[in-house]
Short mmCIF file of C-alpha atoms in Angstrom, two decimals:
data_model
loop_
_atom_site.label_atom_id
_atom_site.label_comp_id
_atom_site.label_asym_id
_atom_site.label_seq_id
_atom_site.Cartn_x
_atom_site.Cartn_y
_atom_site.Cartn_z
CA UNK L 192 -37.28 -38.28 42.88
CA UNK L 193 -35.88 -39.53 46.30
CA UNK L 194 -32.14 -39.46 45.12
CA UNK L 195 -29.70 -37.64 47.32
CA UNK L 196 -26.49 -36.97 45.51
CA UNK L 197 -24.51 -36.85 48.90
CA UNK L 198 -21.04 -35.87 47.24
CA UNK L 199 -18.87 -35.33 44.28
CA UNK L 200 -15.66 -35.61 44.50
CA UNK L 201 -12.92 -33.43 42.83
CA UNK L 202 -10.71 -35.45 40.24
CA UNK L 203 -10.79 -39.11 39.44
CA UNK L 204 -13.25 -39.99 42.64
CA UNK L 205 -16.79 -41.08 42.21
CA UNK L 206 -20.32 -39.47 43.14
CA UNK L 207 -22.28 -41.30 45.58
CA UNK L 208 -26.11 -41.73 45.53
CA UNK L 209 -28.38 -42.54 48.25
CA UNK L 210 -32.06 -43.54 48.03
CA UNK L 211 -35.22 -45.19 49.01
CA UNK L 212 -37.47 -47.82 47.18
CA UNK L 213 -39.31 -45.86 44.55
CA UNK L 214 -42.72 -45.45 44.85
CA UNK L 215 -44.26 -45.90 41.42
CA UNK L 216 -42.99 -47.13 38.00
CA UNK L 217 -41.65 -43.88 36.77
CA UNK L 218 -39.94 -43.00 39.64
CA UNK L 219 -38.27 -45.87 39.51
CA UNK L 220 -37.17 -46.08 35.62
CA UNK L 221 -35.99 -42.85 36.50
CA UNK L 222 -34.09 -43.64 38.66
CA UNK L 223 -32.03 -46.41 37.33
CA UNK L 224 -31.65 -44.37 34.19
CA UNK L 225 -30.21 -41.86 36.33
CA UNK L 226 -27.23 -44.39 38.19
CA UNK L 227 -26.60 -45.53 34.39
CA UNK L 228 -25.67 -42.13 32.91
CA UNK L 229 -23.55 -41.50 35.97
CA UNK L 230 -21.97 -44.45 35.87
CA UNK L 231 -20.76 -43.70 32.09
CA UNK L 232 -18.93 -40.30 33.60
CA UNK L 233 -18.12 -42.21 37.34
CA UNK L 234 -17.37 -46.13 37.02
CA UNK L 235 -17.12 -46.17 40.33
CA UNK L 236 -20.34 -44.87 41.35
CA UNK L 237 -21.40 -45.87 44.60
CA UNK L 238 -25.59 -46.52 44.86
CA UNK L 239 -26.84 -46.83 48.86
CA UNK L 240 -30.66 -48.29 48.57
CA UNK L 241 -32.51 -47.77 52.08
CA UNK L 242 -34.79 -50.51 51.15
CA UNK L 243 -37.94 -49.69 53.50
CA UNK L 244 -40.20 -52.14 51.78
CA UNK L 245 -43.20 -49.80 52.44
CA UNK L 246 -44.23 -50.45 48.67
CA UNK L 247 -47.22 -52.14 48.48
CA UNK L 248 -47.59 -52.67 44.51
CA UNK L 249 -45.56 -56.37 44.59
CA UNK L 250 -45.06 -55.76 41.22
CA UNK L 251 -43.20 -52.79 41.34
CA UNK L 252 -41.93 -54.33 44.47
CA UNK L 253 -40.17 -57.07 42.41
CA UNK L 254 -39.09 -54.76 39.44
CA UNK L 255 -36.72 -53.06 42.74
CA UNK L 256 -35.72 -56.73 43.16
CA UNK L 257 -34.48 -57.21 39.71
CA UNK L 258 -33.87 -53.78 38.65
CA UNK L 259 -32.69 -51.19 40.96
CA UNK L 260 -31.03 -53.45 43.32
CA UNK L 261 -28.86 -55.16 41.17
CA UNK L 262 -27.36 -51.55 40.59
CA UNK L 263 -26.59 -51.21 44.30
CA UNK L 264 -23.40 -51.01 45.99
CA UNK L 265 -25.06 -51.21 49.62
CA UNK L 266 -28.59 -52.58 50.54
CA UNK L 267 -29.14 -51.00 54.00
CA UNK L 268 -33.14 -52.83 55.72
CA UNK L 269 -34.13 -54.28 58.17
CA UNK L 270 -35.61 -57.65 58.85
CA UNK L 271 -39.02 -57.09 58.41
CA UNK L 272 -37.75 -55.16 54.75
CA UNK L 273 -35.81 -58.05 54.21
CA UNK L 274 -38.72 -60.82 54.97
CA UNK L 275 -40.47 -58.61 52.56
CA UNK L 276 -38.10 -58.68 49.34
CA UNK L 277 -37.20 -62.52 49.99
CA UNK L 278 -41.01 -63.54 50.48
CA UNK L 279 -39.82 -65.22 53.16
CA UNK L 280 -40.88 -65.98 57.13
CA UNK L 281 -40.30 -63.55 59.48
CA UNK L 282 -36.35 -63.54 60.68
CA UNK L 283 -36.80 -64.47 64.84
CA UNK L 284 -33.12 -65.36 64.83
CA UNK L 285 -29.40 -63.85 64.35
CA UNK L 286 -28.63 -66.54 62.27
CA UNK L 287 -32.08 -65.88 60.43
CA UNK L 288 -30.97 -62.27 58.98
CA UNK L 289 -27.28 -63.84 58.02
CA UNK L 290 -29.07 -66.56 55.78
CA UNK L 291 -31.29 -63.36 54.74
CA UNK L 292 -28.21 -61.25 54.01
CA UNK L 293 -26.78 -64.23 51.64
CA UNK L 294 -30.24 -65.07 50.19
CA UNK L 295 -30.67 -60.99 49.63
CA UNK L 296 -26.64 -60.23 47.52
CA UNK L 297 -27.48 -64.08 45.85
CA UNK L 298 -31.20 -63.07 44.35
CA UNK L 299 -30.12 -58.99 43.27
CA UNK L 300 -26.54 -59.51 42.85
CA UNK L 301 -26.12 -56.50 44.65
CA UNK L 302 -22.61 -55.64 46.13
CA UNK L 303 -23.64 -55.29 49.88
CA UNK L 304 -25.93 -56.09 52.55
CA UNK L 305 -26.36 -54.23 55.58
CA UNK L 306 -29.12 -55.78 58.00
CA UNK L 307 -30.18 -53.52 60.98
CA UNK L 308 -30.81 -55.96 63.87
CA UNK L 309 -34.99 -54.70 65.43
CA UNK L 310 -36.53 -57.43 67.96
CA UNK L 311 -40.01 -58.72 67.93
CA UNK L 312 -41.13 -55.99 70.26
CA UNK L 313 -40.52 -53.49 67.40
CA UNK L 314 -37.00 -52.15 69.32
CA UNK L 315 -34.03 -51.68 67.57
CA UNK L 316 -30.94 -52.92 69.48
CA UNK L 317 -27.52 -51.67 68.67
CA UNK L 318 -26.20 -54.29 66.18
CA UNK L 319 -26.08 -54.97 62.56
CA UNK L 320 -25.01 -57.93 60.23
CA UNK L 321 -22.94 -56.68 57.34
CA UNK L 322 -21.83 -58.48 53.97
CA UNK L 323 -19.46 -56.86 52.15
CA UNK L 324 -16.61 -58.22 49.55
CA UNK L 325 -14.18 -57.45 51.93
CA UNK L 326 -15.82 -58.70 55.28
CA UNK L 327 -18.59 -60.23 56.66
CA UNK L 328 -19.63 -60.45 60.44
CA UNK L 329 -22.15 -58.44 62.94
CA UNK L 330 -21.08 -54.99 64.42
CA UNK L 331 -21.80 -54.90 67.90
CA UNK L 332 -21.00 -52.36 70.77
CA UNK L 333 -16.97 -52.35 71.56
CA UNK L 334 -16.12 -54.04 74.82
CA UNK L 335 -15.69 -51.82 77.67
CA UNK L 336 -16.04 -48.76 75.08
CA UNK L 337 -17.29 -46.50 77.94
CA UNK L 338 -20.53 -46.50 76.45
CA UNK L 339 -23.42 -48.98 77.26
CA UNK L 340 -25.25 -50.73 74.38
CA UNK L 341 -29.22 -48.62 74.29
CA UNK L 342 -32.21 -49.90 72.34
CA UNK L 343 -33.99 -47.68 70.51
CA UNK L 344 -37.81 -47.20 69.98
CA UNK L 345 -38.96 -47.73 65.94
CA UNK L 346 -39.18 -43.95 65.51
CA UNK L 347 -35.13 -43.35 66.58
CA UNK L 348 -34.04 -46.97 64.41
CA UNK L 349 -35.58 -44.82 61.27
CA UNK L 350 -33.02 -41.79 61.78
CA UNK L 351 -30.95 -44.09 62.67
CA UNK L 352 -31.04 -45.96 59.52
CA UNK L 353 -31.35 -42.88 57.63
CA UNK L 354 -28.09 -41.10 59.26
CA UNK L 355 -26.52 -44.48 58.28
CA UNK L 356 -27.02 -44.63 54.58
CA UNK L 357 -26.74 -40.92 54.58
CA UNK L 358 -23.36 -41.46 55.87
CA UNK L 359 -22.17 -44.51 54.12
CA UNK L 360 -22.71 -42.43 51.01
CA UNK L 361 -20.88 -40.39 51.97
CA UNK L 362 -18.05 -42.44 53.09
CA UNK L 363 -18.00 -44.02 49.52
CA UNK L 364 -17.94 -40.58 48.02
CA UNK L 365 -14.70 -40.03 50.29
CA UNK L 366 -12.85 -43.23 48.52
CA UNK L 367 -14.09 -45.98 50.95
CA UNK L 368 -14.34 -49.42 49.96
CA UNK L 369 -17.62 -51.02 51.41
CA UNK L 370 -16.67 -52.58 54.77
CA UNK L 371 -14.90 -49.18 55.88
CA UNK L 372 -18.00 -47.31 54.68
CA UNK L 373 -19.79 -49.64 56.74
CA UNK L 374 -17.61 -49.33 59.67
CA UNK L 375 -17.68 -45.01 59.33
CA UNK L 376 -21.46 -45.05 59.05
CA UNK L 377 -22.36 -46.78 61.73
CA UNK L 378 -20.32 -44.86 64.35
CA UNK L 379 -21.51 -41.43 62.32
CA UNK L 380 -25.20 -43.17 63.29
CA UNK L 381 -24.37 -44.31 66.75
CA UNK L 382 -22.95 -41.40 68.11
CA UNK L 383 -26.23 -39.15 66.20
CA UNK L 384 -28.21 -41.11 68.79
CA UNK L 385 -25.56 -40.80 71.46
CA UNK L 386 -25.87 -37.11 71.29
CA UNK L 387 -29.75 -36.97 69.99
CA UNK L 388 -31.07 -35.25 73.14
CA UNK L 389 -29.04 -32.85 72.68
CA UNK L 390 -30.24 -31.69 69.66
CA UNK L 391 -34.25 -30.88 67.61
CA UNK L 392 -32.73 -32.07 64.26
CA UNK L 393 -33.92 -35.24 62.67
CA UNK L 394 -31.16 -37.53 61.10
CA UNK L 395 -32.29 -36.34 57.47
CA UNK L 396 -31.03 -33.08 58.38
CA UNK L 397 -27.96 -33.44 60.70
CA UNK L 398 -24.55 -34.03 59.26
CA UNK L 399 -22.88 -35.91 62.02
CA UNK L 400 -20.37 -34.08 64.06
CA UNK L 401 -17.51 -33.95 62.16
CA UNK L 402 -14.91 -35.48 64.74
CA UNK L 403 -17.90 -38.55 65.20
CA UNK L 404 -15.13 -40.68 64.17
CA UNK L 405 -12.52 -39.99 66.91
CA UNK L 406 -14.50 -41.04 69.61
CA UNK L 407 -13.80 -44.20 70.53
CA UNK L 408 -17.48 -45.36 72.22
CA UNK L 409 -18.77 -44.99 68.70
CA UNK L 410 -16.30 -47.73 66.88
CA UNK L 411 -18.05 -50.68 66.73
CA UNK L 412 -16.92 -54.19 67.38
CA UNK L 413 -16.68 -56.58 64.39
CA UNK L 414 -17.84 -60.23 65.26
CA UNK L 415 -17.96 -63.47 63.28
CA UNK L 416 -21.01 -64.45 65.92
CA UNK L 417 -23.14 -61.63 67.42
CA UNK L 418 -23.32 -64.14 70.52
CA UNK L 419 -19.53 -64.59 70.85
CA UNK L 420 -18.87 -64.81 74.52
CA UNK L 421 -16.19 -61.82 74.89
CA UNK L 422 -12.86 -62.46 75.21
CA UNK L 423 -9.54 -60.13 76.43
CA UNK L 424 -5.48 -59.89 76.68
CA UNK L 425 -3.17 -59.26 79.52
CA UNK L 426 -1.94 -56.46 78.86
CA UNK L 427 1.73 -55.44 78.30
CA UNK L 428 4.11 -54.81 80.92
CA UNK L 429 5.83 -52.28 79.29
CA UNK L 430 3.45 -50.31 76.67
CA UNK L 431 5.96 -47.84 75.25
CA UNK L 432 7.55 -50.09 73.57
CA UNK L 433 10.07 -48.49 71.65
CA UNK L 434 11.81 -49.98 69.29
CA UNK L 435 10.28 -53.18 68.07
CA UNK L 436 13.06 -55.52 66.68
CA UNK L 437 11.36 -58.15 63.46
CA UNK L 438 13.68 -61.44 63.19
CA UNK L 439 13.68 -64.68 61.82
CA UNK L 440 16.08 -66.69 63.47
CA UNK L 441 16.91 -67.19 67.53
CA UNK L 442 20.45 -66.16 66.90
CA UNK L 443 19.17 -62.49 65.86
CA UNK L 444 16.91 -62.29 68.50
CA UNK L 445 19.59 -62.99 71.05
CA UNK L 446 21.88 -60.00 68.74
CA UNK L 447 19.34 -57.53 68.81
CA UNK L 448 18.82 -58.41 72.62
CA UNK L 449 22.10 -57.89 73.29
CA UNK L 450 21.83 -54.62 71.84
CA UNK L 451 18.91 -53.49 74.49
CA UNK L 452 16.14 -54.21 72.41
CA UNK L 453 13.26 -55.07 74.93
CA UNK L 454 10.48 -55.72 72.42
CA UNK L 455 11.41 -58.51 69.66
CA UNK L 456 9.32 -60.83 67.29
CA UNK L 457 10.76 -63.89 66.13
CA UNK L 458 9.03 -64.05 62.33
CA UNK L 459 9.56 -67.75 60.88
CA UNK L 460 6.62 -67.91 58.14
CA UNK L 461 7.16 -71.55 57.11
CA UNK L 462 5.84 -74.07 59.59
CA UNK L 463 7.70 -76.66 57.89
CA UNK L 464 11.02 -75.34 59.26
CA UNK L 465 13.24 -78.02 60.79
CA UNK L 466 13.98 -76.45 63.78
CA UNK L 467 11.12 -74.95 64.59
CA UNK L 468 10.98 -75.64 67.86
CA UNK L 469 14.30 -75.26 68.93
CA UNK L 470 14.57 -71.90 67.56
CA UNK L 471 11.42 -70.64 69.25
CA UNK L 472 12.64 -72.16 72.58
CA UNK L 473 15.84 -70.67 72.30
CA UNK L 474 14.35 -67.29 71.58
CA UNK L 475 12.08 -67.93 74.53
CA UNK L 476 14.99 -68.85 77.08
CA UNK L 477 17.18 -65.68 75.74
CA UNK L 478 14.26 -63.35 75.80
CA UNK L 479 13.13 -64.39 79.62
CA UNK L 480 16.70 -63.84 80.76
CA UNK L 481 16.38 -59.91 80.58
CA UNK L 482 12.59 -59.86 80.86
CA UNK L 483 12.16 -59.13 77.51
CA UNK L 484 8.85 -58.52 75.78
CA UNK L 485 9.08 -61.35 73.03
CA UNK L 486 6.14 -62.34 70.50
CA UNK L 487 6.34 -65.36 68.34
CA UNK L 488 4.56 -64.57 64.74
CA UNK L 489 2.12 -67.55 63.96
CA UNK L 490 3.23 -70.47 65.51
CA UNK L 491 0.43 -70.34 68.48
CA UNK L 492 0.24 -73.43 69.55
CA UNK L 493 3.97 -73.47 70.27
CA UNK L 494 4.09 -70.20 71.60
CA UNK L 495 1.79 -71.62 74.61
CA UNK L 496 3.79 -75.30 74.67
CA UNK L 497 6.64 -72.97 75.29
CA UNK L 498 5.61 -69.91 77.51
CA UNK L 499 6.58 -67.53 75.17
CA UNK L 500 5.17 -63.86 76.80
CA UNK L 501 3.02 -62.90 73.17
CA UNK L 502 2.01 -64.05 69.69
CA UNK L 503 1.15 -61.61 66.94
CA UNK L 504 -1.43 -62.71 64.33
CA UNK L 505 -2.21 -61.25 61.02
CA UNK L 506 -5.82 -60.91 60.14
CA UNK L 507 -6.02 -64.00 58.12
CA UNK L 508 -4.91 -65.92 61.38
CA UNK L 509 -7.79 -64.89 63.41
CA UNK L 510 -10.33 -67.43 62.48
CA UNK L 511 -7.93 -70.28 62.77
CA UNK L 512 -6.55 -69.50 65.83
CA UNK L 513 -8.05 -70.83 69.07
CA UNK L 514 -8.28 -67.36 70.65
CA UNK L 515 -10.20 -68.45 73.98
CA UNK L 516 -6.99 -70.80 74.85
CA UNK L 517 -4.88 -68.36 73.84
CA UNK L 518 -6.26 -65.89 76.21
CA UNK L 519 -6.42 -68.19 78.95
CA UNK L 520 -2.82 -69.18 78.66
CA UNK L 521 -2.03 -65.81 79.69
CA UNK L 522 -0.27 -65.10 76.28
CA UNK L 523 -0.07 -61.77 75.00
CA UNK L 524 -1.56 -61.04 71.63
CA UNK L 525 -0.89 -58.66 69.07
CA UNK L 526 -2.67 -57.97 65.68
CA UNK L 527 -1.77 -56.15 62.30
CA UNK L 528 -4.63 -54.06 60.76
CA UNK L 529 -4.95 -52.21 57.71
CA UNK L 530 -8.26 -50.38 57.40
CA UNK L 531 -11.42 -49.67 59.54
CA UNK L 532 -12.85 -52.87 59.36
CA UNK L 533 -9.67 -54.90 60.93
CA UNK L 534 -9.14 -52.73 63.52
CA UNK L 535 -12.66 -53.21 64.28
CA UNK L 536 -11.92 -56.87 64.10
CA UNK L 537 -9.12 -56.45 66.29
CA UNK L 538 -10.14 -54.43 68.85
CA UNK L 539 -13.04 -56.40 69.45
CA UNK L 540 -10.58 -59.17 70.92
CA UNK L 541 -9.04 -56.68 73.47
CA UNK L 542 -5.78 -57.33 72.29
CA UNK L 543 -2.72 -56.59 74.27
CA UNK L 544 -1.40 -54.16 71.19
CA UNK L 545 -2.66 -53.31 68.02
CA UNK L 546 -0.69 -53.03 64.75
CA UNK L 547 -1.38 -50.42 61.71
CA UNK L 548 0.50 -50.51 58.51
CA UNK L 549 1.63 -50.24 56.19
CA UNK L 550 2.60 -46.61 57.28
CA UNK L 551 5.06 -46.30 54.25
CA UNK L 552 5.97 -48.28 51.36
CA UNK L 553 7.49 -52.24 52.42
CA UNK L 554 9.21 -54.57 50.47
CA UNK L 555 8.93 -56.92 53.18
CA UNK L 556 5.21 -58.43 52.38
CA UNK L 557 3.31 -58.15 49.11
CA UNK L 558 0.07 -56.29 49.99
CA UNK L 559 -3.03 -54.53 48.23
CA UNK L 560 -2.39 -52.00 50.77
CA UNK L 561 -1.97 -48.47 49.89
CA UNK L 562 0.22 -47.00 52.30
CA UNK L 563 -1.06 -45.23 55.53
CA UNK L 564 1.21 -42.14 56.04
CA UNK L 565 2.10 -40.39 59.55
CA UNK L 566 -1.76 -38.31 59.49
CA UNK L 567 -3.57 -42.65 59.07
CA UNK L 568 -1.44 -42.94 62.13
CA UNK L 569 -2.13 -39.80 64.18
CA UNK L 570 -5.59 -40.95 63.64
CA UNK L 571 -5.55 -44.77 65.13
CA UNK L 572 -2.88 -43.65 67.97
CA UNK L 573 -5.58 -41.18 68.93
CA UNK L 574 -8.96 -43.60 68.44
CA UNK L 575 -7.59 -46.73 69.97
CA UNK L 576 -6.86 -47.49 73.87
CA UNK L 577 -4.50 -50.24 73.29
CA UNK L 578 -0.37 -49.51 72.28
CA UNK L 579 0.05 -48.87 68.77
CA UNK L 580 2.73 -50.32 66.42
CA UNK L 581 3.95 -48.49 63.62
CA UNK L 582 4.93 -50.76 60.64
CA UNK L 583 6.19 -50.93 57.69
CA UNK L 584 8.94 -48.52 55.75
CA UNK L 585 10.24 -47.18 58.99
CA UNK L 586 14.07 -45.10 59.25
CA UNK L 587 15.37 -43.20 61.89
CA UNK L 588 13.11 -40.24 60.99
CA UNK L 589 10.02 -41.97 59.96
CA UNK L 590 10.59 -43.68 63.54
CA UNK L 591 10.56 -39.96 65.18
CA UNK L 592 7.93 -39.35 63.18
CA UNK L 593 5.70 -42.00 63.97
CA UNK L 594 6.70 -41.31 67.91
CA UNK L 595 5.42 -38.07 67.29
CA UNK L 596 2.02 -39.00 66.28
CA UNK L 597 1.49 -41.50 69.49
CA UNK L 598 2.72 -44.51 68.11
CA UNK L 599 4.32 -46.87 71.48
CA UNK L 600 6.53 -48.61 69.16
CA UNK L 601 8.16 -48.76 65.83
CA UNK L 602 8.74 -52.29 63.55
CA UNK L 603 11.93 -52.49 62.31
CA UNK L 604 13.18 -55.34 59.84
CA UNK L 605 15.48 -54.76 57.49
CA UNK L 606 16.17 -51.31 58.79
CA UNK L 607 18.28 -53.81 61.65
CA UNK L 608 18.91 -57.37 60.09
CA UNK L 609 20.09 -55.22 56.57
CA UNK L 610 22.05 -52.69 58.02
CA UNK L 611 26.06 -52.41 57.35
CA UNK L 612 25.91 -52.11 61.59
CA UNK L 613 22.88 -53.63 63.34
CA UNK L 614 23.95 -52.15 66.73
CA UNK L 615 24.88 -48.88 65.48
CA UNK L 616 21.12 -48.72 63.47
CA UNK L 617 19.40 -50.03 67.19
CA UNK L 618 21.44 -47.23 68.67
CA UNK L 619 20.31 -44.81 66.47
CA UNK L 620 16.87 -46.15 66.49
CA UNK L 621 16.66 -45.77 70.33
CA UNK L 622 18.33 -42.49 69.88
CA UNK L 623 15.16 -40.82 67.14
CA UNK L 624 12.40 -42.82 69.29
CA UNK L 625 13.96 -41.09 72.78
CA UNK L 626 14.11 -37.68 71.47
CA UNK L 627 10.97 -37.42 69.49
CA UNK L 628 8.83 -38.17 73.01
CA UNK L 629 10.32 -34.92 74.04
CA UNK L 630 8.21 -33.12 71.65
CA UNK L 631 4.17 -32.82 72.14
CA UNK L 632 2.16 -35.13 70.06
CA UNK L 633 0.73 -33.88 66.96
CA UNK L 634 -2.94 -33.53 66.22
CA UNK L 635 -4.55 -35.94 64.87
CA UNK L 636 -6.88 -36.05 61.27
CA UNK L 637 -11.18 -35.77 61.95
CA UNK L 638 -10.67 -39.41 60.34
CA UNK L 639 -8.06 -41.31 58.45
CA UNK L 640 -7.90 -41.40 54.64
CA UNK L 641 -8.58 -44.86 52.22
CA UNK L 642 -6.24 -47.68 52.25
CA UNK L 643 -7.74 -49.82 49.85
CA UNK L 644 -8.52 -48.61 46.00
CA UNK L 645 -11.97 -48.86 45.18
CA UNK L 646 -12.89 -51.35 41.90
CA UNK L 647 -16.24 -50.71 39.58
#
């Protein structure tokens, strides 16, 4: 039987199963027999079909169609497999293997869709379309990630495709929901054929190097359009931030400035407010007057009406925002991530700073989120190029701590505006930040742990 069980966890996480299109009828009862009675022990099994549609019995083809696909959590082809399953023309355009991607999860009902982009020539470029429940969108080589983007003969896009599902198995196994196990599989593939040369092993055989995920020329970029004209930040003029001062009003902003805060966000979620304006021009004029680094939360369009020096966006914001005028305004931009996918979302923007939380628990925002920890933030600090915010749940020592493993600033909230003291807590603040640079970073993880729960 071509099954692979790739892992099984210890204690309440799930096996994962990888495997091809059966080749006959009792192969394939077998099969989904098999991911039933696992799924009785494992709710949360995890089924990757590499869905080579070499089978040439279109009956059997369509019982995978209605059977065995249905039971998958990831559907990894390409668009010749996919033509195949859908019975439809061939896919000549990008836009082609998105509609197939849709058509594919609406006809099986499976979970996921993973499209590997291969030309007419028979060459498979580096790209993929993904469609996950959590995001959707083409992974593409990372702007200016040191690496140029390679096409690969047919031969290498099969171990490539097979490292991939291998790996997103795998990544599943490890707790991943689908877009990170997306995300970790295709840098595990990429850098296999980075570093293929170097070694006789097929993909089959070859576990991927084990620190595959640290290297930054292997995280792909995640794009809503795979021809997106790039786009970049300036960058900031001071990067070690420090001590990153949340508010909601232009009166704190001007307290905590007073205080010698350099880095502040003004954070005013409703847009209804009736001075709007005024405080965010207020903030701006107080902020310029000691050359402050000062981001306005949202309000974009103001931000740029205004000359305020940054903006930071959440996630959701992103496909709203007019980005391009942004850019060209010369505003600064700074995005909060949570998990692989985002940060692939973010750093595909060239942002001027990139933010990862929640590093500890928050009452601030309501999230799904399951809190990072100082080893989540090791990690980013020592995959990403750009500054790195800590945020969320931060004290004087979790601010030391987070110093410690690379972060170039620490959020503060309520650890300022709800303090008996605010000056005395920015002192202190300055005072953990200042000394823990004095001590040598600490290592980071091979690759950072879950921060979203799985569902069955």
């Amino acid at each position: 039987m071509a099954v692979q069980l790739d892992a099984l966890m210890k204690g309440p996480q799930p096996a994962s199963i990888k495997t091809s299109l059966p080749s006959d009828t009792a192969e394939l009862q077998d099969l989904m027999q098999c991911i039933d009675r696992l799924r009785v022990q494992h709710p949360l099994l995890a089924v990757v079909v590499d869905a080579q549609a070499a089978v040439a019995d279109r009956g059997l083809l369509d019982t995978c169609i209605t059977g065995l696909l249905p039971r998958a959590t990831l559907v990894t082809l390409s668009p010749a497999d996919a033509s195949k399953l859908l019975g439809c023309p061939p896919l000549l355009h990008d836009t082609d293997i998105e509609d197939a991607a849709r058509g594919l999860q609406m006809l099986t009902g499976c979970r996921g869709v993973v499209i590997h982009k291969i030309d007419m020539s028979g060459v498979c470029p580096d790209g993929a379309f993904m469609l996950t429940e959590q995001a959707s969108g083409w992974l593409l080589p990372m702007p200016a990630a040191g690496a140029a983007a390679t096409s690969l003969p047919v031969a290498a896009c099969d171990d490539h495709r097979a490292c991939f599902s291998a790996s997103a198995a795998a990544a599943f196994a490890r707790g991943f929901v689908a877009a990170d196990a997306v995300v970790l599989a295709h840098m595990a593939a990429t850098h296999f054929q980075r570093h293929r040369q170097h070694t006789d092993e097929s993909a089959a055989s070859t576990n991927a190097d084990q620190r595959f995920a640290l290297e930054r020329a292997n995280l792909p970029a995640l794009r809503s359009s795979s021809s997106a004209p790039p786009i970049s930040f300036a960058p900031l003029v001071q990067p070690q931030m420090g001590l990153y001062a949340v508010v909601d009003s232009a009166a704190w902003v001007q307290r905590v400035l007073d205080s010698g805060v350099r880095t502040v966000q003004l954070r005013i979620k409703d847009p209804a407010h009736p001075k709007l304006r005024e405080e965010i021009k207020q903030a701006v004029a107080a902020a310029s007057a000691v050359d402050a680094q000062f981001f306005i939360n949202d309000h974009w369009q103001l931000a740029i009406e205004e000359n305020a020096y940054g903006v930071h966006l959440g996630q959701e914001d992103l496909a709203t925002v007019d980005l391009p005028r942004l850019a060209a305004a010369g505003v600064r931009l700074g995005i909060s991530t949570h998990a692989y996918w985002e940060v692939c979302r973010a750093a595909a923007l060239q942002p001027s700073y990139i933010a990862c939380g929640p590093i500890h628990p928050t009452a601030a925002k309501a999230m799904p989120w399951i809190p990072q920890g100082n080893d989540n933030l090791a990690y980013w600090c020592a995959l990403l190029r750009e500054p790195v915010v800590a945020i969320a749940g931060m004290d004087f020592e979790r601010a030391a701590q987070a110093v410690q493993r690379g972060a170039d600033a620490v959020a503060v909230i309520s650890g300022i505006t709800a303090a008996h003291s605010p000056e005395q807590a920015i002192q202190s603040f300055d005072q953990s930040i200042a000394q823990a640079r004095q001590f040598p970073r600490q290592a980071p993880p091979d690759m950072p742990r879950p921060t979203l729960a799985r569902k069955p």
